[in-house]
mmCIF file of C-alpha atoms and ligand atoms in Angstrom:
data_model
loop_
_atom_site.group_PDB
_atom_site.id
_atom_site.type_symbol
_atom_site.label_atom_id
_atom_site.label_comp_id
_atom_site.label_asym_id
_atom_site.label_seq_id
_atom_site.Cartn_x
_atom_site.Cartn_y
_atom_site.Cartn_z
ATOM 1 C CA UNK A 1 46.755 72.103 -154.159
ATOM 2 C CA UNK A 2 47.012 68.822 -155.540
ATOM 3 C CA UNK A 3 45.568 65.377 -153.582
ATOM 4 C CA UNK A 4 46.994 62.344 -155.087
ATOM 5 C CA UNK A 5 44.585 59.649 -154.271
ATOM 6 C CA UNK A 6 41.598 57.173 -155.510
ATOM 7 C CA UNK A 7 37.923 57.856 -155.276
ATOM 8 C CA UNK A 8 37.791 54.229 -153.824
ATOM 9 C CA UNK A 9 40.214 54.915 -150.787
ATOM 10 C CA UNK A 10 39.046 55.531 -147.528
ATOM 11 C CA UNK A 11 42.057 57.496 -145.957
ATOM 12 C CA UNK A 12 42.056 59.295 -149.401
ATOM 13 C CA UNK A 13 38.181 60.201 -148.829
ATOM 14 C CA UNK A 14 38.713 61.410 -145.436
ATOM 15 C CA UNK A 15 40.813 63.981 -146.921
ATOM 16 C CA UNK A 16 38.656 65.039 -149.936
ATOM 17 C CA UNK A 17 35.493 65.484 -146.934
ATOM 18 C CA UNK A 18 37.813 67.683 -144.965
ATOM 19 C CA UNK A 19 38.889 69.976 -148.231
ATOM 20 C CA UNK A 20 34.788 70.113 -148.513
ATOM 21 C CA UNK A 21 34.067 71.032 -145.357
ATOM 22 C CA UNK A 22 36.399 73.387 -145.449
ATOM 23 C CA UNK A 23 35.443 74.812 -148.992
ATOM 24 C CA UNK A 24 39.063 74.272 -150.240
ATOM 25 C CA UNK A 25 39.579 73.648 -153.638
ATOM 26 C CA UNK A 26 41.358 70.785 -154.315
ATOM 27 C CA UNK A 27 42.857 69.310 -157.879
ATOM 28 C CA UNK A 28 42.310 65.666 -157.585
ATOM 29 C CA UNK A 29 44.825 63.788 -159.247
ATOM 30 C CA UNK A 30 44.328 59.924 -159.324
ATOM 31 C CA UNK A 31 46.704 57.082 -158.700
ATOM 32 C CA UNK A 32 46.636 54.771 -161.725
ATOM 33 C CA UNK A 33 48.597 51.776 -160.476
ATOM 34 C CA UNK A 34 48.732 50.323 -156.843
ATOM 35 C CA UNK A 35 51.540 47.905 -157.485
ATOM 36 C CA UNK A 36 54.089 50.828 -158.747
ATOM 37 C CA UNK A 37 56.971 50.970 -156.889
ATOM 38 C CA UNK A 38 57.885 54.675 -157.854
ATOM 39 C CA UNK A 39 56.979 57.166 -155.039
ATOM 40 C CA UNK A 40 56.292 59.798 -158.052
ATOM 41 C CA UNK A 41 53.183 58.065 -158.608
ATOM 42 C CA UNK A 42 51.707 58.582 -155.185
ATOM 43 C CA UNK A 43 52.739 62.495 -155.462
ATOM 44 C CA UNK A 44 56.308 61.813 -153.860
ATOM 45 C CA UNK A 45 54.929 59.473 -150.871
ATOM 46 C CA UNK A 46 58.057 57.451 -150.153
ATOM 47 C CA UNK A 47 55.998 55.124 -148.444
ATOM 48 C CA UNK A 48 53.923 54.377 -151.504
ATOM 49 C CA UNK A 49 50.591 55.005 -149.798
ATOM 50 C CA UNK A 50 47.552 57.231 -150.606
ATOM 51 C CA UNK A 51 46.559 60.412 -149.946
ATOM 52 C CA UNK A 52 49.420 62.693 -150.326
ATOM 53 C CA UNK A 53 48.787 66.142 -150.510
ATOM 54 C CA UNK A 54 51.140 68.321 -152.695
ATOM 55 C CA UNK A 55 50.888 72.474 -151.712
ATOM 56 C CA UNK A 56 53.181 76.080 -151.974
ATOM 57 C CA UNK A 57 54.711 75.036 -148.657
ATOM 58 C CA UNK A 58 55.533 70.915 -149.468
ATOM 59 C CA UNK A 59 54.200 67.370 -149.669
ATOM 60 C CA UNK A 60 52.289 66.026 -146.871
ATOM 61 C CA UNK A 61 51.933 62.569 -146.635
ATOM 62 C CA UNK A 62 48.798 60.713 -144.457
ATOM 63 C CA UNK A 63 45.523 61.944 -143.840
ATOM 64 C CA UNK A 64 45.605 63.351 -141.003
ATOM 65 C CA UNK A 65 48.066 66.003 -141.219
ATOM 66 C CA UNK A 66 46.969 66.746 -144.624
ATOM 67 C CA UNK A 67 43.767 67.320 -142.844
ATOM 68 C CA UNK A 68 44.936 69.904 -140.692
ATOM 69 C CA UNK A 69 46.939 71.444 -143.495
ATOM 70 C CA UNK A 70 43.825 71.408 -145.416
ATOM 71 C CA UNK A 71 41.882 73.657 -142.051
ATOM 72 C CA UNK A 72 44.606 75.689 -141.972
ATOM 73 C CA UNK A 73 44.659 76.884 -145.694
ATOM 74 C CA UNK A 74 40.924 77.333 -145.176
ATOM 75 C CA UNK A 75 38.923 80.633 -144.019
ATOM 76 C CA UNK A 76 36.116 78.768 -143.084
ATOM 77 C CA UNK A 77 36.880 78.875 -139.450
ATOM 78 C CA UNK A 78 35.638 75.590 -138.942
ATOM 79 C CA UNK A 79 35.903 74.334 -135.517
ATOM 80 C CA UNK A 80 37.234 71.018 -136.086
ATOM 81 C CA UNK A 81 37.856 68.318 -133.297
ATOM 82 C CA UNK A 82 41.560 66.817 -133.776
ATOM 83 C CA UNK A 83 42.710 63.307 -132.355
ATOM 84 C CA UNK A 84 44.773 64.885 -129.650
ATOM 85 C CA UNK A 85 41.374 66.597 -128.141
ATOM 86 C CA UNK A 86 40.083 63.593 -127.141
ATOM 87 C CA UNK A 87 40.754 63.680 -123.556
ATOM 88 C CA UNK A 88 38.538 60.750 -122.317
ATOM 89 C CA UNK A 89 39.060 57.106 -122.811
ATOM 90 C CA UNK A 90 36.506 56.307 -124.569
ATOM 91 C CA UNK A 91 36.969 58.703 -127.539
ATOM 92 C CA UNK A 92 40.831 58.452 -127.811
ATOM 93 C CA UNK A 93 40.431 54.689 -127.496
ATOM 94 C CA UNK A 94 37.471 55.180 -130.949
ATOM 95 C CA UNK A 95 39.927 56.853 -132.590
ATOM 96 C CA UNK A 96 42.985 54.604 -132.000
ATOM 97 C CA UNK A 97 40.541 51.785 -133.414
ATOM 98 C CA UNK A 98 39.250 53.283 -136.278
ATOM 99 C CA UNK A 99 42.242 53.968 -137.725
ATOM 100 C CA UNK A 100 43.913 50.572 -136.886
ATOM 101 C CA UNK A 101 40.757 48.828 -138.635
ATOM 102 C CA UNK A 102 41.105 51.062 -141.470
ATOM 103 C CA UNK A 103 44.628 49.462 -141.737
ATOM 104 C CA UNK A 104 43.938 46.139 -141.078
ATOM 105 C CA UNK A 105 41.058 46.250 -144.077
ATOM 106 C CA UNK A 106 44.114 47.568 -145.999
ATOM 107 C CA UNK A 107 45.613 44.820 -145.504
ATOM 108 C CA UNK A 108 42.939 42.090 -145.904
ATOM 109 C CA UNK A 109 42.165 43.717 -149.344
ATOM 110 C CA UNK A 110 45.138 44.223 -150.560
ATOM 111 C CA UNK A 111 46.118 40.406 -149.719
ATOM 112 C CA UNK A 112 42.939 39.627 -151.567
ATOM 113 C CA UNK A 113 43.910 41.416 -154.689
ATOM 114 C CA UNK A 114 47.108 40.047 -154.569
ATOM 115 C CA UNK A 115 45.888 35.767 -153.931
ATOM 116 C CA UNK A 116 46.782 35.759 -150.489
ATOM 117 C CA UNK A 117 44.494 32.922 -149.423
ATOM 118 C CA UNK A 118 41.785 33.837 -146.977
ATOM 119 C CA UNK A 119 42.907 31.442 -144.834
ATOM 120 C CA UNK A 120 46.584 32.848 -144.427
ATOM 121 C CA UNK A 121 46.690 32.515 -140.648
ATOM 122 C CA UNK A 122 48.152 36.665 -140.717
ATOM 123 C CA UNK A 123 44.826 36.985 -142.750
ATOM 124 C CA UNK A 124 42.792 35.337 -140.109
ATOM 125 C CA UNK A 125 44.368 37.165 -137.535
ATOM 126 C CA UNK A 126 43.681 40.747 -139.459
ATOM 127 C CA UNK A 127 39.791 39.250 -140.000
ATOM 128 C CA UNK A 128 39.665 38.461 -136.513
ATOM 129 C CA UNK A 129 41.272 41.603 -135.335
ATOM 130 C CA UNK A 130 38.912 43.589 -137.192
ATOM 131 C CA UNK A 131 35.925 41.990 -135.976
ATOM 132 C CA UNK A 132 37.112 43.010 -132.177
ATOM 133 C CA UNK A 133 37.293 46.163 -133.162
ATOM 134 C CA UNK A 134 33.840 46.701 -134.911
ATOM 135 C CA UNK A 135 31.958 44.621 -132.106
ATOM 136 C CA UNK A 136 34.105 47.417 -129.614
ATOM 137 C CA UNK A 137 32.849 50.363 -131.849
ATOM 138 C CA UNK A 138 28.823 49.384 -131.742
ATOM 139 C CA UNK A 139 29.273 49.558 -128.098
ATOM 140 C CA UNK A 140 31.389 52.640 -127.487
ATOM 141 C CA UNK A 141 31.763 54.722 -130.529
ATOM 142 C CA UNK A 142 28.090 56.272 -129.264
ATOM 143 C CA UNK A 143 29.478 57.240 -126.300
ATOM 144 C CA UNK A 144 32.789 58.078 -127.601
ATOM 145 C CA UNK A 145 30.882 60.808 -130.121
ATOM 146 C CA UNK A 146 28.912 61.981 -127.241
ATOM 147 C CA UNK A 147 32.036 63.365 -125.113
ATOM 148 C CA UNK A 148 32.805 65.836 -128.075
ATOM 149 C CA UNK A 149 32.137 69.398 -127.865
ATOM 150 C CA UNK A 150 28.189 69.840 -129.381
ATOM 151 C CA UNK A 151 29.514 73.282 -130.983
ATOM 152 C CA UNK A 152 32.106 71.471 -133.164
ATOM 153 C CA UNK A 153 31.562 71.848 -137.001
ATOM 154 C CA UNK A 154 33.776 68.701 -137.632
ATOM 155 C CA UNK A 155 35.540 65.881 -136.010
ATOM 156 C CA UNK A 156 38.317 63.331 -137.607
ATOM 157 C CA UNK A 157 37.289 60.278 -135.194
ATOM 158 C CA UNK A 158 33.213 60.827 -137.151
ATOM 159 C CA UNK A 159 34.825 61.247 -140.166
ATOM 160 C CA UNK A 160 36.792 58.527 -140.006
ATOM 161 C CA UNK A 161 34.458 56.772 -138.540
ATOM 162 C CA UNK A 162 32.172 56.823 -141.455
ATOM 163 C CA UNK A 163 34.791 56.406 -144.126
ATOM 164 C CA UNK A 164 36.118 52.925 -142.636
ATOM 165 C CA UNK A 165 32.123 51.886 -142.024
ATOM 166 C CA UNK A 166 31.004 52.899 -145.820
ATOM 167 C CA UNK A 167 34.257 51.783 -147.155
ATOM 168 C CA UNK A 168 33.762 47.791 -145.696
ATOM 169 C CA UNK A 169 30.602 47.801 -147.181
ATOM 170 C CA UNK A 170 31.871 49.027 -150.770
ATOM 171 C CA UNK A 171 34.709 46.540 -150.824
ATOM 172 C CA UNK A 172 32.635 43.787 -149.807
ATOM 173 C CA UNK A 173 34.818 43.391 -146.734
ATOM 174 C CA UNK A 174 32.115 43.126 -143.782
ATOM 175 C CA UNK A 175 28.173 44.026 -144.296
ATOM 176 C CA UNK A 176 27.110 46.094 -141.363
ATOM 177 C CA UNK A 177 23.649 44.025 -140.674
ATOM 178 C CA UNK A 178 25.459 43.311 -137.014
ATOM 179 C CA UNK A 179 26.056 46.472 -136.334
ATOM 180 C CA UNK A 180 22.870 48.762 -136.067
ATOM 181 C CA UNK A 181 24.328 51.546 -134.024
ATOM 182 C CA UNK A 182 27.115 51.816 -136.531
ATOM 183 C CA UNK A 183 25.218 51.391 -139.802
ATOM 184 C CA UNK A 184 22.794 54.262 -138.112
ATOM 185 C CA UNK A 185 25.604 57.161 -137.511
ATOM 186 C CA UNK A 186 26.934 56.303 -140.911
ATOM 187 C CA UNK A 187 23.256 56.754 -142.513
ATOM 188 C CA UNK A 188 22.953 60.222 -140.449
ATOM 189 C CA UNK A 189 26.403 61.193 -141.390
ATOM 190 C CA UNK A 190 26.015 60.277 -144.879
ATOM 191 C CA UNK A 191 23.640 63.315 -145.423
ATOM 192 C CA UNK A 192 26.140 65.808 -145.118
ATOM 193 C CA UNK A 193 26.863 67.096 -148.668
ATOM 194 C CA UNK A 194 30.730 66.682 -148.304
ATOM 195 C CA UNK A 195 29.897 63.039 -147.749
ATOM 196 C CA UNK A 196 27.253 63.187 -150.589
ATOM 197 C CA UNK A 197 30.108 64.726 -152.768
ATOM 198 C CA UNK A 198 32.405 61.866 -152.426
ATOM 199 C CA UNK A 199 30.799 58.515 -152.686
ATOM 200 C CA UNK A 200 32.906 56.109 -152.833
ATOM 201 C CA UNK A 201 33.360 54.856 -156.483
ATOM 202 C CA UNK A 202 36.538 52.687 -158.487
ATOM 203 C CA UNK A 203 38.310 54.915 -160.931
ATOM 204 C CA UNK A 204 39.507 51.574 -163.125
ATOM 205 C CA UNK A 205 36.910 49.157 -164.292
ATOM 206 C CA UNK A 206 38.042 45.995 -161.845
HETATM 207 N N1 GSH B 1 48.421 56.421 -142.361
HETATM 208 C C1 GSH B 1 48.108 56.609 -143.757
HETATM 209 C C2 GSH B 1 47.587 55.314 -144.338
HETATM 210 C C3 GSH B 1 47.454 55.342 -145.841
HETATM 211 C C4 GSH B 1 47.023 54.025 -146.461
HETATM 212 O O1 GSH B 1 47.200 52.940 -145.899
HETATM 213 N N2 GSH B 1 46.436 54.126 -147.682
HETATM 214 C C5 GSH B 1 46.044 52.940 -148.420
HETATM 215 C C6 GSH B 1 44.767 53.177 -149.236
HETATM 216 S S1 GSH B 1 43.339 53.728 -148.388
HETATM 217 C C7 GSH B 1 47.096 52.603 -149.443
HETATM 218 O O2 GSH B 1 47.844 53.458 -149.869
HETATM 219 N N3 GSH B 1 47.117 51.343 -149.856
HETATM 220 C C8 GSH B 1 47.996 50.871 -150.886
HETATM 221 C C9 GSH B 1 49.091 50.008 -150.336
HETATM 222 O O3 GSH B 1 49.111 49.794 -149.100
HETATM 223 O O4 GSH B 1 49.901 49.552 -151.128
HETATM 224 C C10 GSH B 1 47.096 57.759 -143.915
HETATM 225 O O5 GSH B 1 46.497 58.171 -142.898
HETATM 226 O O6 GSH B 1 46.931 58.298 -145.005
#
């Protein structure tokens, strides 16, 4: 199996913990240049987004089902908690906003990188937006982790969770100081050798 990605990429990293947990071996193959417009260099994503997951039976684009491909593949027999599991509120509502912050800090780096000025108002908006959303998560994503089953091995709302919260911290996006609760799941989950294994880290010297 091949996972097209960066070591710095948070949707990318929730893949590469998955594969771990799952003790599948992966052969990770690293996007050199963001700004290509030729889907071959994301593995075949037409989207041109990271990870995309290349196997015997196809591509699969986005984390998520690459995720579950990943699980399948595996003989671990991990029980693993999937977004459409979470059948209260609270959790499906964590999940919905992790992944939409993930996006929005996509977006407020990539308009950095690129000289969008910071005070773009569709960059203030994405800041702002992002901001609701963390302040929402220290108050619920506790409880939200606390309606999963305690026999799970894995869930993709806490691994998600902790890619988005180490990832702002790594690209300088938003320092978790404000958000004890938050910084304190991502220390505990942080421990977890698949976690350990896949720091983030830049591939290309900035
Ligand atoms: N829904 C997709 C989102 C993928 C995504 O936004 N990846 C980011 C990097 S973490 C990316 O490819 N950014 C480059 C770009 O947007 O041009 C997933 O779950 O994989």
């Amino acid at each position: 199996m091949h996972l097209f990605g960066r070591s710095s990429s948070h949707f990318t990293r929730i893949a590469r913990i998955f594969a771990a947990e799952a003790e599948v071996a992966i052969d990770f193959i690293i996007i050199r240049d963001l700004m290509s417009e030729n889907p071959d260099d994301y593995g075949g994503h037409p989207a041109m987004k990271m990870p995309t997951l290349q196997t015997e039976a196809g591509i699969w684009f986005g984390s998520l089902p690459i995720c579950r491909e990943l699980v399948a593949c595996s003989e671990s027999g991990l029980h693993v908690i999937w977004p459409e599991d979470l059948d209260r509120p609270v959790a499906a509502n964590a999940q919905e906003l992790v992944l939409t912050a993930m996006s929005t800090e996509v977006g407020l780096i990539m308009g950095k990188a690129t000289g969008v000025p910071e005070d773009n108002s569709h960059q203030a908006k994405m800041r702002a937006s992002l901001l609701g959303v963390m302040e929402w998560l220290e108050l619920n994503a506790g409880r939200a982790i606390a309606t999963l089953a305690p026999d799970r091995d894995l869930s993709f709302l806490e691994v998600s969770l902790f890619c988005l919260l180490e990832h702002l911290e790594f690209r300088e996006v938003l320092a978790l100081d404000a958000y004890p609760e938050l910084r304190a799941f991502a220390q505990r989950f942080a421990s977890r050798s698949s976690a350990v294994a896949t720091a983030y880290k830049f591939n290309f010297p900035a």
